[in-house]
mmCIF file of C-alpha atoms and ligand atoms in Angstrom:
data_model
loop_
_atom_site.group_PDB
_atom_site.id
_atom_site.type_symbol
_atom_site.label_atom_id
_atom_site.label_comp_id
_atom_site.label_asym_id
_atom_site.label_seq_id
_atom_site.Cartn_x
_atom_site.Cartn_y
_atom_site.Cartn_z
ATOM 1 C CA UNK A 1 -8.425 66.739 127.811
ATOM 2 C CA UNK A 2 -6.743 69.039 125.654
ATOM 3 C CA UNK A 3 -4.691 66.509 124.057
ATOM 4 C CA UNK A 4 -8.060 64.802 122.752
ATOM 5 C CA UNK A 5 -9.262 68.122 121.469
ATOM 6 C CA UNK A 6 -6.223 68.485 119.709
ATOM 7 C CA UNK A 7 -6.822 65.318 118.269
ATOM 8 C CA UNK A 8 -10.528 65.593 117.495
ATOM 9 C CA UNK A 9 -9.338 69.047 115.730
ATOM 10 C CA UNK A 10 -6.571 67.392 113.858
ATOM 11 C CA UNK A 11 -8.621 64.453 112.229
ATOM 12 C CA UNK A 12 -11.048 67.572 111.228
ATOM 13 C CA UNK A 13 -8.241 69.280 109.734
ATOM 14 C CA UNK A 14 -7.342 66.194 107.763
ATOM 15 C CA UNK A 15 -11.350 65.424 106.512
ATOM 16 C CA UNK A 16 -11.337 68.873 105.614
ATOM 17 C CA UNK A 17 -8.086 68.398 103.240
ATOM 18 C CA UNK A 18 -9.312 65.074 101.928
ATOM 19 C CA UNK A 19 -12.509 66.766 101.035
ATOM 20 C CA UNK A 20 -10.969 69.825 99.219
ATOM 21 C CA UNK A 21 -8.538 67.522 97.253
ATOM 22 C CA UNK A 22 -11.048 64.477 96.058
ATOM 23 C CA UNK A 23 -13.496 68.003 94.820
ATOM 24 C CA UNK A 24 -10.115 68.918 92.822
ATOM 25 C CA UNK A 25 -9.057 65.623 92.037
ATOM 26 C CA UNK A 26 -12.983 64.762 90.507
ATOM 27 C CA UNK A 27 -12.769 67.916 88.319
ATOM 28 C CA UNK A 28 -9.602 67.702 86.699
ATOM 29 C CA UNK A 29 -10.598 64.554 85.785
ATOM 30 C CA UNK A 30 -7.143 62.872 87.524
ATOM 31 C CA UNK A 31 -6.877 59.366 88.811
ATOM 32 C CA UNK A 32 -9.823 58.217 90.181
ATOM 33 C CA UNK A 33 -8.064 55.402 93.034
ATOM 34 C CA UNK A 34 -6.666 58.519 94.387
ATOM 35 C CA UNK A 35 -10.120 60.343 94.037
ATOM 36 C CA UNK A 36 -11.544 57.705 96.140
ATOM 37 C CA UNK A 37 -8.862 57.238 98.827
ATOM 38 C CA UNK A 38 -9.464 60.880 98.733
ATOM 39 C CA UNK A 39 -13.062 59.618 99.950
ATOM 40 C CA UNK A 40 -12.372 56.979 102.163
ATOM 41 C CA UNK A 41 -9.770 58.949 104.259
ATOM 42 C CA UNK A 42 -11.987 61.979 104.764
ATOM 43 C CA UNK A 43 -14.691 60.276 105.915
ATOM 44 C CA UNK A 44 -12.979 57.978 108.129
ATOM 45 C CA UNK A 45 -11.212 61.186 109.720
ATOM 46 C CA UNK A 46 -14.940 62.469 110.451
ATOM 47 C CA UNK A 47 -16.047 59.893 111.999
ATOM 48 C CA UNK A 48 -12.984 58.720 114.084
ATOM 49 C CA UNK A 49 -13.456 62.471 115.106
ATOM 50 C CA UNK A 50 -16.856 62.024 115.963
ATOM 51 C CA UNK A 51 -16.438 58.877 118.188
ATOM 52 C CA UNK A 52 -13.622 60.982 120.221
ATOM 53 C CA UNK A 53 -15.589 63.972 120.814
ATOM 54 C CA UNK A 54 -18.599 61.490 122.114
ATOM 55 C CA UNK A 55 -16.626 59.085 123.939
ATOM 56 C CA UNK A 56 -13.655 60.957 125.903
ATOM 57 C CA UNK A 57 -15.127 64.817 125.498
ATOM 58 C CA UNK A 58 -18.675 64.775 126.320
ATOM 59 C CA UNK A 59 -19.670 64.839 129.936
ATOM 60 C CA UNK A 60 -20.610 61.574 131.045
ATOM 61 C CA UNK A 61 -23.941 60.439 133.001
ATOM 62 C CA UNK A 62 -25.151 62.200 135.555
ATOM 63 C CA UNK A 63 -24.576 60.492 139.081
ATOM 64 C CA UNK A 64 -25.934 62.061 142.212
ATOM 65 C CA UNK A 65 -24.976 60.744 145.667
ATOM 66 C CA UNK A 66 -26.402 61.753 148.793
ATOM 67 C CA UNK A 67 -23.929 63.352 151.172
ATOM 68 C CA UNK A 68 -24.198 65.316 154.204
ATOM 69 C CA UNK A 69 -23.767 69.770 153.968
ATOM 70 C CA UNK A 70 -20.402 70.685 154.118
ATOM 71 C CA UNK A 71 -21.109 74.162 154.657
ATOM 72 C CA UNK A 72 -17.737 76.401 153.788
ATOM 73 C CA UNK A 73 -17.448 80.232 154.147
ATOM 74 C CA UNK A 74 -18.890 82.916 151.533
ATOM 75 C CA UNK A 75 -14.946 83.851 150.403
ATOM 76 C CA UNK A 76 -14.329 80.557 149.660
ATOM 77 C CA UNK A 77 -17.400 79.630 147.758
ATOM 78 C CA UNK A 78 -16.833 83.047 145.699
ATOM 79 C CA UNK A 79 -13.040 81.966 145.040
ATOM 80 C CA UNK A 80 -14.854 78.306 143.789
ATOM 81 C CA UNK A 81 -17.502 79.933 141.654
ATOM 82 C CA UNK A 82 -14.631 81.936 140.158
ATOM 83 C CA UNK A 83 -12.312 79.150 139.092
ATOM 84 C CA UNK A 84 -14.978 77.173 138.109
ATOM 85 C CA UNK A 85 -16.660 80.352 135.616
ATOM 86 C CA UNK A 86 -13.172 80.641 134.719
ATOM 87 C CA UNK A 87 -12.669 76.757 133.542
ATOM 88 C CA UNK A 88 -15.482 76.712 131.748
ATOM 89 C CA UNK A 89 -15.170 79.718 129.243
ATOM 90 C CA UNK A 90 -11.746 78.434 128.330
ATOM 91 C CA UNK A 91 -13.621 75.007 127.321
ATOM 92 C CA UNK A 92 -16.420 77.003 125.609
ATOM 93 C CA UNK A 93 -13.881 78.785 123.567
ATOM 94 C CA UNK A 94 -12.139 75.700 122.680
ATOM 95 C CA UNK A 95 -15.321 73.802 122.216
ATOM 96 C CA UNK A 96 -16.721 76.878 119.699
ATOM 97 C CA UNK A 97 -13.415 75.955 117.927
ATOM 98 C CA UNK A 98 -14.006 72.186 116.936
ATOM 99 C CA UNK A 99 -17.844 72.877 116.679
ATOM 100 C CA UNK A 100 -16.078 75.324 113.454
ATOM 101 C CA UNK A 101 -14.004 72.661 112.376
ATOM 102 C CA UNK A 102 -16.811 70.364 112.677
ATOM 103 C CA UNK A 103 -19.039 72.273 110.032
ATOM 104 C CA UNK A 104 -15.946 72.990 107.874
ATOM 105 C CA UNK A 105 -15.470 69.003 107.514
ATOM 106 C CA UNK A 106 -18.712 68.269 106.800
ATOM 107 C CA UNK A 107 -19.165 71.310 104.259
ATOM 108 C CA UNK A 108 -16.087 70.083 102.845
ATOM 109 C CA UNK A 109 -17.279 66.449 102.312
ATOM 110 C CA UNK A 110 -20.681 67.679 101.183
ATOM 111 C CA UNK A 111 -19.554 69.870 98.651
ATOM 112 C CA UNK A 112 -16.331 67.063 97.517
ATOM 113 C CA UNK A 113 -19.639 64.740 97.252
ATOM 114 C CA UNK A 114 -21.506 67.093 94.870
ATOM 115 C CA UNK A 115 -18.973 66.832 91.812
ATOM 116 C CA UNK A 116 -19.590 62.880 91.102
ATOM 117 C CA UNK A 117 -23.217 64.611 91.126
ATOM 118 C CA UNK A 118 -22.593 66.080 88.017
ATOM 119 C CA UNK A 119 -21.945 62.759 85.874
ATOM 120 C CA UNK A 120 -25.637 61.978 86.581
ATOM 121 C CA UNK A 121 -26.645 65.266 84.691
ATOM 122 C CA UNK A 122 -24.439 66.331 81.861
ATOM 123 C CA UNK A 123 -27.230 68.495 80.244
ATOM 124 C CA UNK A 124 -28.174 70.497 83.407
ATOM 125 C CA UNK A 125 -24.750 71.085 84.140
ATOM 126 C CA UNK A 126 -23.795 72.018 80.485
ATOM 127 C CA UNK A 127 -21.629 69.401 80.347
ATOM 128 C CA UNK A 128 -22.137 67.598 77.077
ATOM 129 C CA UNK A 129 -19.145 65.792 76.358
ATOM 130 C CA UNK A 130 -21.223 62.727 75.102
ATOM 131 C CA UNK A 131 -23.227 64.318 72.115
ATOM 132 C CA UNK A 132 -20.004 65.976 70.588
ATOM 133 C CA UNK A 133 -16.682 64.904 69.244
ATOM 134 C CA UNK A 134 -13.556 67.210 68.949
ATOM 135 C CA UNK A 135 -14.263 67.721 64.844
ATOM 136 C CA UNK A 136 -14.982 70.783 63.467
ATOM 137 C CA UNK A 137 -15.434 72.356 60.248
ATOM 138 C CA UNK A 138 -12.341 72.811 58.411
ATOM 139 C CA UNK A 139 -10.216 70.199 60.572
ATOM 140 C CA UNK A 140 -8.023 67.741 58.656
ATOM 141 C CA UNK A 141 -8.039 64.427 59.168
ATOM 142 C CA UNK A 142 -4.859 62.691 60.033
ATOM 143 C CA UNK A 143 -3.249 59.127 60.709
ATOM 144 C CA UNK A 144 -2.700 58.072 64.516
ATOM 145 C CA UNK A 145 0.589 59.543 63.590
ATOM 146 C CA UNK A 146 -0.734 62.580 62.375
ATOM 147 C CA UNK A 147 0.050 62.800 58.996
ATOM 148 C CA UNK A 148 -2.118 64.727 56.713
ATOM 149 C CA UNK A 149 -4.657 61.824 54.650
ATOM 150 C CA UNK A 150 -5.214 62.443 50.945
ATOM 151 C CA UNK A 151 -7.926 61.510 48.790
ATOM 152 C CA UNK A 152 -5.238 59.429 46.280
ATOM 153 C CA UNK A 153 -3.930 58.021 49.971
ATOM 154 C CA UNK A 154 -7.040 55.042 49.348
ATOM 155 C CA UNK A 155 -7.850 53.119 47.108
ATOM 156 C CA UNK A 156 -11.539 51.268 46.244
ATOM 157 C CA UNK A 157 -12.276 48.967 49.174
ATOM 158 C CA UNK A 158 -9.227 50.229 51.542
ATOM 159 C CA UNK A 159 -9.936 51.311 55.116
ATOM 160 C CA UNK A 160 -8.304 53.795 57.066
ATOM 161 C CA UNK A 161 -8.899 55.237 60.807
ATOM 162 C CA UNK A 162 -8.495 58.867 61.215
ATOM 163 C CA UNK A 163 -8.695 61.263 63.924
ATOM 164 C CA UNK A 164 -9.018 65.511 64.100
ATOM 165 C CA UNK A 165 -5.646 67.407 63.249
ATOM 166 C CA UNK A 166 -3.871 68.370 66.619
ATOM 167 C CA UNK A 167 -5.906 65.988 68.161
ATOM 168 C CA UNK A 168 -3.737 62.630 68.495
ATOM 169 C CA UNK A 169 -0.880 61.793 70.639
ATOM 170 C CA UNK A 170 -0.866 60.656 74.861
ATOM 171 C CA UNK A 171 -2.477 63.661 76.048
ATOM 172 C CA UNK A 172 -5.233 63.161 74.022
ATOM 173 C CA UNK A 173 -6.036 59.610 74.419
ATOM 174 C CA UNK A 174 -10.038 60.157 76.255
ATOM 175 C CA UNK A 175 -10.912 62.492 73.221
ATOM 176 C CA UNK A 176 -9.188 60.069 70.560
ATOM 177 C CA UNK A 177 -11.646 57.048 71.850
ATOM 178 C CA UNK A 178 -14.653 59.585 70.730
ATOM 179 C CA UNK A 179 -12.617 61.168 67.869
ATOM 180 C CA UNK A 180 -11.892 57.725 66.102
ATOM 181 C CA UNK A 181 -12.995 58.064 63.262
ATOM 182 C CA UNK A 182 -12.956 55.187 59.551
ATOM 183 C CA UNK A 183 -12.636 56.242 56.584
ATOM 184 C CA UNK A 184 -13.449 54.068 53.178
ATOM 185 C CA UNK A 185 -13.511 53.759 49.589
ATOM 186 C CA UNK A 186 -15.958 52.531 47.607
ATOM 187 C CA UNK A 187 -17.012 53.335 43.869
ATOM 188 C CA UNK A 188 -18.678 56.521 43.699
ATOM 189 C CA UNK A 189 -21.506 54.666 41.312
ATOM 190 C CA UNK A 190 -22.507 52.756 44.192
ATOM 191 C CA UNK A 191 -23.080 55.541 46.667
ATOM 192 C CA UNK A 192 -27.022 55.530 47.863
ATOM 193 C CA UNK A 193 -26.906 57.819 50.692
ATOM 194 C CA UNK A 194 -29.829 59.972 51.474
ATOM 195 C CA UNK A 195 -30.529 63.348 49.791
ATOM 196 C CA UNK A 196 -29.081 65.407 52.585
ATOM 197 C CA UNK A 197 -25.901 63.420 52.457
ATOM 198 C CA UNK A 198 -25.441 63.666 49.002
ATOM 199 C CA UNK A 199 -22.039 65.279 48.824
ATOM 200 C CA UNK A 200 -20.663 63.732 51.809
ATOM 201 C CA UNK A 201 -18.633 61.144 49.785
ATOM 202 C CA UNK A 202 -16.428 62.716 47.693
ATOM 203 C CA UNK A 203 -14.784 60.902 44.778
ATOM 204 C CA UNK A 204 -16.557 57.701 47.386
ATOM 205 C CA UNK A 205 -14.654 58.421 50.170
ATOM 206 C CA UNK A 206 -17.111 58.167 53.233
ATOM 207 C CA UNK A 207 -16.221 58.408 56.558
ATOM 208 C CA UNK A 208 -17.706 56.797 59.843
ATOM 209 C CA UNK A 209 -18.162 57.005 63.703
ATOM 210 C CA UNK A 210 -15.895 53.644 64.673
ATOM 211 C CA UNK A 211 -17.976 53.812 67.729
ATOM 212 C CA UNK A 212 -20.613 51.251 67.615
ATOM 213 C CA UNK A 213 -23.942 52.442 68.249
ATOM 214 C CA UNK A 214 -24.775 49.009 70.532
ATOM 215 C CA UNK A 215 -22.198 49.317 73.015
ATOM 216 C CA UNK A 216 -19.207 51.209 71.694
ATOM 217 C CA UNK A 217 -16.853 48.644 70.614
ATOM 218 C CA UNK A 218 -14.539 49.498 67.709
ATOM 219 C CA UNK A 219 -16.483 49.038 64.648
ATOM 220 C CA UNK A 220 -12.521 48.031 63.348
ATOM 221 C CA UNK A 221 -13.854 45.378 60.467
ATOM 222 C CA UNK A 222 -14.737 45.838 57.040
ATOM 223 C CA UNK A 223 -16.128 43.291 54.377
ATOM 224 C CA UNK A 224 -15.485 45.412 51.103
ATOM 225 C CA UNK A 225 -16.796 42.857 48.616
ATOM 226 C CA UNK A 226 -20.184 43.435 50.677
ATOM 227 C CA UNK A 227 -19.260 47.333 51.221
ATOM 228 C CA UNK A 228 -20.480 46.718 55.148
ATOM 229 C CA UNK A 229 -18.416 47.942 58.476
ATOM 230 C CA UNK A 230 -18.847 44.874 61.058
ATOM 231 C CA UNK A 231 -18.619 45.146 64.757
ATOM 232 C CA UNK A 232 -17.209 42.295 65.996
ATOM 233 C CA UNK A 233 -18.575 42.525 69.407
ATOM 234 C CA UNK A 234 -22.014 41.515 68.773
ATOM 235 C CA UNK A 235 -21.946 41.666 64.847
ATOM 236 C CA UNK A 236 -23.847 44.886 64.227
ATOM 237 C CA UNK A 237 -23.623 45.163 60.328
ATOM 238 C CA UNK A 238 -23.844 48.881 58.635
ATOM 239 C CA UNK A 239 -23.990 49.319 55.142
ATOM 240 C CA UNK A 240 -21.239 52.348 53.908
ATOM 241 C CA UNK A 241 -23.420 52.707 50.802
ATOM 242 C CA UNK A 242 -26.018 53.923 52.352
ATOM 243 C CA UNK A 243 -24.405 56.507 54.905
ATOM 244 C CA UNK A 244 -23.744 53.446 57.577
ATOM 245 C CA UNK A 245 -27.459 52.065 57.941
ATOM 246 C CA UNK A 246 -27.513 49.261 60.150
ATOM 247 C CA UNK A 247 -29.025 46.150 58.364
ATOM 248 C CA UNK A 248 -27.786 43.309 61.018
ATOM 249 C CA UNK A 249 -27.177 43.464 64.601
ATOM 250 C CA UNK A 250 -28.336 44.475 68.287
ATOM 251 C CA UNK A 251 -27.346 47.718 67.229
ATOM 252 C CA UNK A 252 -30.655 50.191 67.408
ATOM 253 C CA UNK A 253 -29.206 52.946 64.744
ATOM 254 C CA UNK A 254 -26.825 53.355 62.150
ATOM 255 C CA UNK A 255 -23.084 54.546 62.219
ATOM 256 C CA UNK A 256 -22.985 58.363 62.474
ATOM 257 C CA UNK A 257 -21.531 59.454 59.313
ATOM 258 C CA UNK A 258 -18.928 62.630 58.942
ATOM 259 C CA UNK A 259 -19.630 64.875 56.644
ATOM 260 C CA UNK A 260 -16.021 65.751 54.628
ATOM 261 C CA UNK A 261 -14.693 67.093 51.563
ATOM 262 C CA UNK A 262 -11.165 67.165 49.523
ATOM 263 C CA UNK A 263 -9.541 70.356 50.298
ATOM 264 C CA UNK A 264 -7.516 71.907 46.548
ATOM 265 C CA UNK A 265 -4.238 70.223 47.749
ATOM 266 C CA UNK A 266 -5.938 66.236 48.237
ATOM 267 C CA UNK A 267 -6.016 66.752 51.475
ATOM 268 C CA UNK A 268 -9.314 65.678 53.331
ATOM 269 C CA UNK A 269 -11.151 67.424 55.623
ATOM 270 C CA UNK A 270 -14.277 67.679 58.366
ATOM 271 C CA UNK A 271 -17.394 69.990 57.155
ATOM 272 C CA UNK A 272 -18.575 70.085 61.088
ATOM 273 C CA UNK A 273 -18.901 67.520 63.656
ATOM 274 C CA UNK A 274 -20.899 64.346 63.664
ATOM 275 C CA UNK A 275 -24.570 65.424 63.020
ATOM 276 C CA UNK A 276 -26.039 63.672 66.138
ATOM 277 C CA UNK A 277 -24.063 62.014 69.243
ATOM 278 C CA UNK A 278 -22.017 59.231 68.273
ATOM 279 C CA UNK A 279 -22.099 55.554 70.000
ATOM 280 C CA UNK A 280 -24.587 53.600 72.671
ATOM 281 C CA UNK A 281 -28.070 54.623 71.810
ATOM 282 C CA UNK A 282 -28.418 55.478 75.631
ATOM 283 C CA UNK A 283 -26.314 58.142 75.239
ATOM 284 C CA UNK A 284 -29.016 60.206 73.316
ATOM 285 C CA UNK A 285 -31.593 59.939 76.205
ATOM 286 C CA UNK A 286 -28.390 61.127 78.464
HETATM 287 S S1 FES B 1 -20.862 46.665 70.564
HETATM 288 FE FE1 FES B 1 -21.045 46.516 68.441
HETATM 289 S S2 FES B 1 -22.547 45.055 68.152
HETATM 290 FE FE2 FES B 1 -22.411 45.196 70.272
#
């Protein structure tokens, strides 16, 4: 018997772990295979705990047989009762123990369960990773390899992606998929972008979400004769001209345009983040 409550106690142990590690696993945002096995293991511990404490633990049906009095003496009846009340405190105290563990597993579950909870409401949670990017005012813009860009860097019709200063490398490769960022060239003559927006193409340099506002493919194509970014997903067309309208495509809005400006030394730079949340229109209604 105490074997199997030592058992039962050590597979509660165990869902307890899994549950605290998948709740720290979830939130640092690690790998999400081990996140699950996380899952699988503490749950399975629960249960196999569960079938062992109602299979081999719990008293089993009540069978009464008729039999004769066996009458015995007071002493030794006391001497029974004693041994018996003696027995069953021990198992009570034991018991008490894996009922503990019991709520600790399950608490630890429920709460490990409550973090994927928080995907479904970025908002309530104050989580908004979706409606902002990592530019800010006053942040360069730089190469994949993080060079500096300069306005004499591109030419009329010449394409460039760019990402936030300190912002590119391994460590940052989530942030860079939001980040991404192209940059054109067009005449300035030919710049029709709408009052707001009216100095955020400097010298005609204009610069674009490379998100795609259908279903966030790389909007990595540009036809420069026709001054249009192309997404070659589902060919959503956005015209640069006109701060990245759409004019072709599933897409339901336009390319989110960055506002930037040319620093004294040619070097470009942000003037704030993206004005409303970049890619998948659902994203908005998030
Ligand atoms: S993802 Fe760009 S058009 Fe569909």
């Amino acid at each position: 018997m105490r074997k199997l409550e030592l058992l039962v106690a050590i597979l509660l142990v165990v869902a307890m772990l899994c549950g605290g590690v998948f709740a720290a696993v979830y939130a640092l945002g690690a790998q999400i295979q081990l996140a699950a096995a996380m899952l699988v293991l503490g749950f399975g511990s629960l249960a196999a705990a569960m079938v062992v404490w109602e299979r081999r633990l719990m008293p089993g049906r009540v069978s009464i047989e008729d039999r004769g009095s066996l009458p015995s003496g007071e002493e030794k009846n006391d001497a029974a009762a004693q041994t018996l009340l003696a027995g069953a405190d021990a198992i009570v105290g034991r018991r008490t123990w894996l009922v503990r563990l019991f709520g600790g597993a399950i608490a630890a579950l429920g709460v490990g369960a409550l973090f994927p909870l928080r995907s479904f409401a970025p908002r309530l949670t104050g989580i908004d990773q979706l409606s902002h990017t990592s530019w800010k005012f006053g942040i360069r813009l730089v190469r994949e390899d993080g060079t500096a860009v300069r306005a004499s860097d591109l030419e009329n019709d010449s394409i460039l992606t760019v990402f936030p200063e300190g912002r590119v490398g391994p460590q940052f490769i989530d942030e860079m998929a939001n980040d991404a960022t192209v940059l054109v060239r067009v005449p300035p003559a030919e710049l029709a972008l709408p009052p707001a927006r009216a100095t955020w193409g400097p010298q005609g340099l204009l610069a674009f979400s490379k998100v795609c506002t259908h279903a966030g493919c790389p909007v990595a194509l540009y036809r420069a004769k026709a001054r249009q970014l192309f997404c070659p997903c589902h060919q959503s067309t956005f015209d640069v001209r006109t701060g990245g309208g759409r004019i072709f495509g599933p897409a339901a809005r336009g390319l989110p345009q960055l506002p930037i400006a040319i620093a004294p030394d040619g070097t470009l730079h942000a003037l704030g983040d993206y004005p409303e949340p970049i890619g998948p229109g659902y994203w908005e209604r998030a």
